[in-house]
Short mmCIF file of C-alpha atoms in Angstrom, two decimals:
data_model
loop_
_atom_site.label_atom_id
_atom_site.label_comp_id
_atom_site.label_asym_id
_atom_site.label_seq_id
_atom_site.Cartn_x
_atom_site.Cartn_y
_atom_site.Cartn_z
CA MET A 1 -126.32 177.55 162.87
CA ALA A 2 -129.85 177.64 161.45
CA LEU A 3 -130.22 178.92 157.90
CA THR A 4 -132.08 182.16 157.31
CA GLN A 5 -135.06 182.69 154.99
CA GLU A 6 -132.65 184.35 152.57
CA HIS A 7 -130.49 181.19 152.51
CA ILE A 8 -133.57 179.06 151.83
CA GLU A 9 -134.56 181.32 148.91
CA ASN A 10 -131.00 181.01 147.63
CA LEU A 11 -131.29 177.20 147.77
CA TYR A 12 -134.58 177.27 145.81
CA ALA A 13 -132.87 179.40 143.15
CA PHE A 14 -129.91 176.99 143.22
CA THR A 15 -132.13 173.96 142.51
CA ARG A 16 -133.88 175.86 139.67
CA LYS A 17 -130.49 176.73 138.23
CA HIS A 18 -129.63 173.02 138.29
CA PHE A 19 -132.69 172.04 136.25
CA VAL A 20 -135.12 171.13 139.02
CA GLU A 21 -138.25 172.82 137.67
CA TYR A 22 -140.87 171.34 139.94
CA TYR A 23 -141.70 172.80 143.33
CA ASP A 24 -142.33 169.44 145.07
CA LEU A 25 -138.85 168.17 144.27
CA GLN A 26 -137.25 171.57 144.89
CA THR A 27 -138.75 171.61 148.40
CA GLU A 28 -137.37 168.19 149.27
CA LEU A 29 -133.90 168.95 147.92
CA VAL A 30 -133.80 172.37 149.61
CA ASP A 31 -134.58 170.80 152.99
CA HIS A 32 -131.98 168.07 152.42
CA MET A 33 -129.27 170.56 151.46
CA ALA A 34 -130.24 172.92 154.30
CA ASN A 35 -129.85 170.10 156.84
CA ASP A 36 -126.50 169.12 155.38
CA ILE A 37 -125.25 172.72 155.21
CA GLU A 38 -126.20 173.27 158.87
CA ALA A 39 -124.32 170.09 159.87
CA ILE A 40 -121.24 171.10 157.85
CA MET A 41 -121.28 174.59 159.35
CA VAL A 42 -121.22 173.14 162.86
CA LYS A 43 -118.02 171.27 161.99
CA ASN A 44 -116.51 174.13 159.97
CA PRO A 45 -117.91 177.34 161.47
CA HIS A 46 -115.61 179.52 159.37
CA SER A 47 -116.77 178.29 155.98
CA THR A 48 -119.23 180.49 154.04
CA PHE A 49 -122.77 179.53 153.07
CA GLU A 50 -121.82 179.30 149.38
CA GLU A 51 -118.84 177.01 150.12
CA THR A 52 -120.90 174.62 152.22
CA ARG A 53 -123.78 174.70 149.69
CA ASP A 54 -121.40 173.67 146.89
CA ALA A 55 -119.86 170.96 149.11
CA SER A 56 -123.31 169.61 149.85
CA PHE A 57 -124.27 169.64 146.15
CA LYS A 58 -121.15 167.63 145.29
CA LYS A 59 -122.54 164.74 147.34
CA PHE A 60 -125.20 164.25 144.64
CA GLY A 61 -122.44 163.08 142.28
CA ILE A 62 -121.18 164.36 138.94
CA PHE A 63 -124.65 164.51 137.37
CA GLY A 64 -126.00 166.63 140.22
CA PHE A 65 -129.79 166.43 140.61
CA MET A 66 -130.28 164.84 137.18
CA GLU A 67 -130.72 161.25 138.40
CA VAL A 68 -133.16 162.33 141.12
CA VAL A 69 -135.20 164.35 138.57
CA GLU A 70 -135.30 161.49 136.04
CA GLN A 71 -136.38 158.93 138.61
CA ARG A 72 -138.99 161.31 140.00
CA GLN A 73 -140.47 161.63 136.50
CA LYS A 74 -140.66 157.84 136.22
CA ALA A 75 -142.30 157.52 139.63
CA MET A 76 -144.81 160.28 138.85
CA SER A 77 -145.67 158.69 135.48
CA LYS A 78 -146.51 155.54 137.43
CA ILE A 79 -148.86 157.56 139.67
CA TYR A 80 -150.47 159.07 136.54
CA MET A 81 -150.99 155.63 134.99
CA LYS A 82 -152.66 154.48 138.22
CA LEU A 83 -155.02 157.48 138.11
CA LEU A 84 -155.83 156.81 134.47
CA TRP A 85 -156.43 153.11 135.16
CA ASN A 86 -158.79 153.93 138.05
CA TYR A 87 -160.85 156.18 135.77
CA VAL A 88 -160.93 153.49 133.06
CA LYS A 89 -162.10 150.91 135.62
CA ASP A 90 -164.80 153.34 136.79
CA TRP A 91 -165.91 153.80 133.20
CA PHE A 92 -166.75 150.11 132.86
CA ARG A 93 -169.29 150.24 135.68
CA LEU A 94 -172.95 151.11 135.60
CA PRO A 95 -174.27 153.51 134.30
CA GLN A 96 -171.25 154.41 132.11
CA ILE A 97 -171.15 150.93 130.57
CA ILE A 98 -174.68 151.47 129.21
CA LEU A 99 -173.50 154.77 127.68
CA THR A 100 -170.43 153.04 126.19
CA THR A 101 -172.59 150.30 124.65
CA ALA A 102 -174.99 152.93 123.29
CA ILE A 103 -172.10 154.94 121.73
CA PHE A 104 -170.71 151.76 120.15
CA GLY A 105 -174.17 150.77 118.89
CA ILE A 106 -174.84 154.17 117.31
CA LEU A 107 -171.37 154.31 115.72
CA TYR A 108 -171.69 150.79 114.34
CA THR A 109 -175.15 151.51 112.90
CA VAL A 110 -174.04 154.75 111.26
CA PHE A 111 -170.74 153.32 109.98
CA SER A 112 -172.65 150.39 108.41
CA THR A 113 -174.70 152.68 106.17
CA GLU A 114 -173.70 153.59 102.61
CA ILE A 115 -172.14 156.85 103.71
CA GLY A 116 -170.53 155.11 106.74
CA SER A 117 -166.94 155.67 105.61
CA TYR A 118 -167.53 159.43 105.20
CA VAL A 119 -169.25 159.68 108.58
CA PHE A 120 -166.25 157.87 110.11
CA ILE A 121 -163.74 160.29 108.53
CA VAL A 122 -165.80 163.34 109.55
CA SER A 123 -166.20 162.03 113.14
CA TYR A 124 -162.47 161.41 113.28
CA LEU A 125 -161.72 164.92 112.00
CA ILE A 126 -164.08 166.45 114.58
CA LEU A 127 -162.27 164.52 117.34
CA CYS A 128 -158.87 165.68 116.05
CA LEU A 129 -160.13 169.27 115.88
CA PHE A 130 -161.41 169.05 119.47
CA LEU A 131 -158.03 167.69 120.62
CA PHE A 132 -156.18 170.39 118.69
CA ILE A 133 -158.21 173.19 120.33
CA ARG A 134 -157.74 171.53 123.73
CA THR A 135 -153.97 171.29 123.18
CA ILE A 136 -153.76 174.99 122.34
CA SER A 137 -155.69 176.00 125.47
CA ILE A 138 -153.57 173.67 127.66
CA ASN A 139 -150.31 174.98 126.19
CA ARG A 140 -151.46 178.57 126.77
CA GLU A 141 -152.14 177.74 130.43
CA ILE A 142 -148.71 176.09 130.86
CA LYS A 143 -146.97 179.07 129.21
CA ARG A 144 -148.89 181.50 131.43
CA LYS A 145 -147.84 179.60 134.57
CA ARG A 146 -144.20 179.53 133.52
CA LYS A 147 -144.24 183.22 132.61
CA ALA A 148 -145.87 184.14 135.92
CA LYS A 149 -143.24 181.98 137.69
CA GLU A 150 -145.99 180.11 139.52
CA LYS A 151 -145.11 176.89 141.30
CA LEU A 152 -144.85 174.03 138.84
CA TRP A 153 -145.98 170.51 139.72
CA LEU A 154 -144.72 167.46 137.87
CA LEU A 155 -148.01 165.55 138.04
CA GLU A 156 -149.85 168.55 136.59
CA ASP A 157 -147.39 168.68 133.69
CA ILE A 158 -147.87 164.94 133.06
CA ILE A 159 -151.68 165.29 133.14
CA TYR A 160 -151.60 168.24 130.71
CA GLY A 161 -148.92 166.60 128.54
CA ASN A 162 -150.98 163.43 128.13
CA ALA A 163 -154.11 165.47 127.46
CA SER A 164 -152.51 167.03 124.40
CA ILE A 165 -150.47 164.05 123.16
CA GLY A 166 -153.57 162.65 121.37
CA THR A 167 -153.29 165.38 118.73
CA LEU A 168 -149.80 164.20 117.81
CA ILE A 169 -150.86 160.55 117.64
CA LEU A 170 -154.28 160.85 115.99
CA GLY A 171 -153.69 163.85 113.69
CA PRO A 172 -151.23 162.28 111.20
CA GLN A 173 -153.43 159.16 110.84
CA VAL A 174 -156.13 161.18 108.99
CA PHE A 175 -154.37 160.71 105.63
CA GLN A 176 -154.10 156.92 106.15
CA LEU A 177 -157.79 156.74 107.06
CA ILE A 178 -158.90 158.57 103.91
CA ASN A 179 -157.61 155.55 101.93
CA LEU A 180 -160.00 153.35 103.92
CA THR A 181 -163.07 154.86 102.24
CA ASP A 182 -162.61 152.55 99.21
CA SER A 183 -162.58 149.36 101.28
CA PHE A 184 -165.12 150.26 103.97
CA SER A 185 -167.06 146.98 103.95
CA GLY A 186 -167.14 143.59 105.70
CA PHE A 187 -165.79 143.87 109.22
CA MET A 188 -164.51 147.43 108.71
CA PRO A 189 -167.56 149.23 110.25
CA LEU A 190 -167.34 146.92 113.29
CA ILE A 191 -163.57 147.43 113.71
CA CYS A 192 -163.83 151.21 113.21
CA ALA A 193 -166.78 151.52 115.64
CA SER A 194 -164.86 149.53 118.31
CA VAL A 195 -161.60 151.47 117.88
CA PHE A 196 -163.40 154.82 117.73
CA THR A 197 -165.35 154.04 120.93
CA VAL A 198 -162.09 153.22 122.75
CA ILE A 199 -160.43 156.41 121.42
CA LEU A 200 -163.45 158.48 122.48
CA ILE A 201 -163.36 157.09 126.04
CA TYR A 202 -159.57 157.53 126.31
CA THR A 203 -159.79 161.11 124.98
CA TYR A 204 -162.64 161.99 127.32
CA ILE A 205 -160.75 160.64 130.37
CA SER A 206 -157.27 161.97 129.52
CA ALA A 207 -158.21 165.29 127.91
CA VAL A 208 -161.36 166.27 129.80
CA ILE A 209 -161.88 164.47 133.14
CA LEU A 210 -158.27 164.27 134.36
CA PRO A 211 -157.37 167.93 133.59
CA LYS A 212 -160.71 168.98 135.14
CA ASN A 213 -159.91 167.08 138.35
CA ALA A 214 -156.19 168.00 138.28
CA THR A 215 -156.37 170.24 141.36
CA PHE A 216 -158.00 167.47 143.40
CA HIS A 217 -155.31 164.96 142.38
CA LEU A 218 -152.53 167.47 143.03
CA GLN A 219 -153.88 168.07 146.56
CA GLU A 220 -154.09 164.32 147.07
CA THR A 221 -150.53 163.68 145.81
CA TYR A 222 -148.73 166.72 147.21
CA PRO A 223 -149.41 167.61 150.86
CA GLU A 224 -147.49 170.87 150.25
CA TYR A 225 -149.93 171.93 147.49
CA ALA A 226 -152.37 173.34 150.02
CA LEU A 227 -149.68 175.11 152.07
CA MET B 1 -116.80 152.56 153.61
CA ALA B 2 -118.23 149.23 152.42
CA ASN B 3 -118.48 148.51 148.71
CA SER B 4 -121.64 150.36 147.76
CA ASN B 5 -122.51 147.86 145.01
CA LEU B 6 -123.04 145.20 147.67
CA TYR B 7 -125.96 146.98 149.31
CA LYS B 8 -127.57 148.54 146.22
CA GLY B 9 -130.18 145.81 145.89
CA SER B 10 -131.04 146.07 149.58
CA LEU B 11 -131.58 149.82 149.71
CA THR B 12 -135.39 149.66 149.60
CA THR B 13 -135.38 147.00 152.35
CA ILE B 14 -133.13 149.21 154.50
CA ILE B 15 -135.48 152.18 154.01
CA LEU B 16 -138.60 150.11 154.77
CA LYS B 17 -136.99 148.58 157.87
CA LEU B 18 -136.01 152.01 159.22
CA LEU B 19 -139.49 153.38 158.60
CA SER B 20 -141.06 150.38 160.33
CA GLU B 21 -139.13 151.36 163.47
CA HIS B 22 -140.08 155.05 163.30
CA ASP B 23 -143.41 156.75 162.93
CA LYS B 24 -142.12 158.96 160.11
CA MET B 25 -138.74 160.05 158.74
CA TYR B 26 -137.39 162.55 156.23
CA GLY B 27 -134.69 161.94 153.62
CA TYR B 28 -131.73 163.50 155.38
CA GLU B 29 -132.69 161.78 158.63
CA ILE B 30 -132.59 158.39 156.88
CA THR B 31 -129.07 158.97 155.55
CA GLN B 32 -127.85 160.03 158.99
CA LYS B 33 -129.56 157.13 160.76
CA VAL B 34 -127.94 154.57 158.45
CA LYS B 35 -124.57 156.26 158.90
CA ALA B 36 -124.94 156.19 162.70
CA LEU B 37 -126.22 152.61 162.93
CA THR B 38 -123.39 151.28 160.76
CA LYS B 39 -120.80 153.57 162.39
CA GLY B 40 -120.10 155.19 159.02
CA GLU B 41 -119.53 151.87 157.22
CA LEU B 42 -122.55 152.37 155.00
CA LYS B 43 -123.41 155.70 153.46
CA ILE B 44 -126.60 156.05 151.47
CA THR B 45 -125.95 158.50 148.66
CA GLU B 46 -128.46 161.24 147.95
CA GLY B 47 -128.61 160.18 144.30
CA ALA B 48 -129.82 156.72 145.34
CA LEU B 49 -132.00 157.57 148.33
CA TYR B 50 -134.56 159.91 146.74
CA PRO B 51 -135.25 157.78 143.64
CA SER B 52 -135.89 154.82 145.97
CA LEU B 53 -138.19 156.87 148.21
CA HIS B 54 -140.14 158.19 145.20
CA LYS B 55 -140.44 154.69 143.71
CA LEU B 56 -141.78 153.30 147.00
CA GLU B 57 -144.22 156.22 147.20
CA ALA B 58 -145.45 155.57 143.63
CA GLU B 59 -145.94 151.89 144.47
CA GLY B 60 -148.18 152.88 147.37
CA LEU B 61 -145.80 151.54 150.04
CA LEU B 62 -145.10 154.98 151.50
CA ASP B 63 -147.31 157.88 152.38
CA VAL B 64 -146.05 161.46 152.59
CA GLU B 65 -146.79 164.43 154.79
CA VAL B 66 -145.29 167.90 154.84
CA ALA B 67 -144.64 170.09 157.86
CA LYS B 68 -143.10 173.51 158.25
CA VAL B 69 -139.90 173.15 160.26
CA ASP B 70 -137.98 176.35 161.09
CA ASN B 71 -138.25 178.39 157.92
CA ARG B 72 -138.65 175.58 155.40
CA LEU B 73 -140.94 172.74 154.40
CA ARG B 74 -140.00 169.19 155.32
CA LYS B 75 -141.36 166.10 153.61
CA TYR B 76 -141.84 163.09 155.87
CA TYR B 77 -142.31 159.51 154.72
CA LYS B 78 -144.23 156.85 156.59
CA LEU B 79 -145.28 153.30 155.84
CA THR B 80 -148.73 152.56 154.48
CA GLU B 81 -150.55 149.36 155.39
CA LYS B 82 -149.31 147.81 152.15
CA GLY B 83 -145.80 149.05 153.01
CA THR B 84 -145.88 147.36 156.43
CA THR B 85 -146.78 144.01 154.83
CA GLU B 86 -144.13 144.46 152.15
CA THR B 87 -141.47 145.23 154.81
CA VAL B 88 -142.05 141.83 156.43
CA HIS B 89 -141.83 140.16 153.04
CA LYS B 90 -138.67 142.05 151.99
CA LEU B 91 -136.94 141.38 155.32
CA SER B 92 -137.60 137.67 155.11
CA GLU B 93 -136.25 137.69 151.53
CA LEU B 94 -133.11 139.49 152.68
CA GLU B 95 -132.59 137.13 155.63
CA GLN B 96 -132.91 134.18 153.28
CA TYR B 97 -130.37 135.77 150.94
CA ILE B 98 -127.92 136.37 153.81
CA ALA B 99 -128.33 132.74 154.95
CA THR B 100 -127.65 131.51 151.40
CA LEU B 101 -124.54 133.68 151.14
CA GLN B 102 -123.42 132.45 154.56
CA SER B 103 -123.69 128.85 153.43
CA LEU B 104 -121.57 129.67 150.40
CA ILE B 105 -118.92 131.62 152.29
CA ASN B 106 -118.74 129.35 155.35
CA PRO B 107 -119.99 125.97 154.19
CA LYS B 108 -120.58 123.50 157.03
CA LEU B 109 -118.88 120.36 155.82
CA SER B 110 -120.25 117.07 157.06
CA TYR B 111 -118.38 113.77 156.90
#
């Protein structure tokens, strides 16, 4: 017996009820359970859809879909890291490498002046403010999608999550950095210019480029995205 | 059913081998194929199959495509070029392991 559209909708709701938020994984699990339910129903034609559905779910073990969800998150994080790494590699090619060297040069020159420590703190605060505003706009978008019950994609969540994580990491460091103003001499301008250049590149890739190209990467990763 | 712990480490090799013999396969099909080939001796659990498939996909060994079958979407897996090379490597590793075990279980004594 082939399952009806209504049964398929029921299975999607069933996966959501069992903490599978993301459409890509829901689709795979729905097809798996549908195949299994159809096979069970051939053997036991008198059993109801709900009975066979529950019997099929039991085959996933006592933790249900939890293990599959956790491992999927790990696998998708690996895909995200690959994307990030590819962008970083691209960044260290011409002409970006000239831009990177120029940024470092300007930062080092400015940080080496008498007011270098204050310029560093102000630049850092501007970066934190930018990340904070970006985080708010990303969170609004995620909330809107969830409220509208749009399809959720794990890779998209990872991209957006990593775009806003910088605020949590960089924000609290401001107070530590203020103490640096008294000892901003010797190698400090060089160290700060190097670290700040790296942070700028990472922020630009993770919080600007990757979210901007998210749709392209989602289409590339999920064949069902375009359907 | 065979002790599932014995084949746990070989699950990815089993998946790769099956995919090397078929153009593309979907999750449920893989479980049923293994069950049929081993006459029910080996059952791949759902909780182990999908994490392995997703890990292989993330490593670039598998490619995915989706097709509408009946009234639902079906995700198919197929080997990438890298996956085909890795299958040969994994199979040779497994054969070597089986040979080593064989020599331990049935040692050929020479006098």
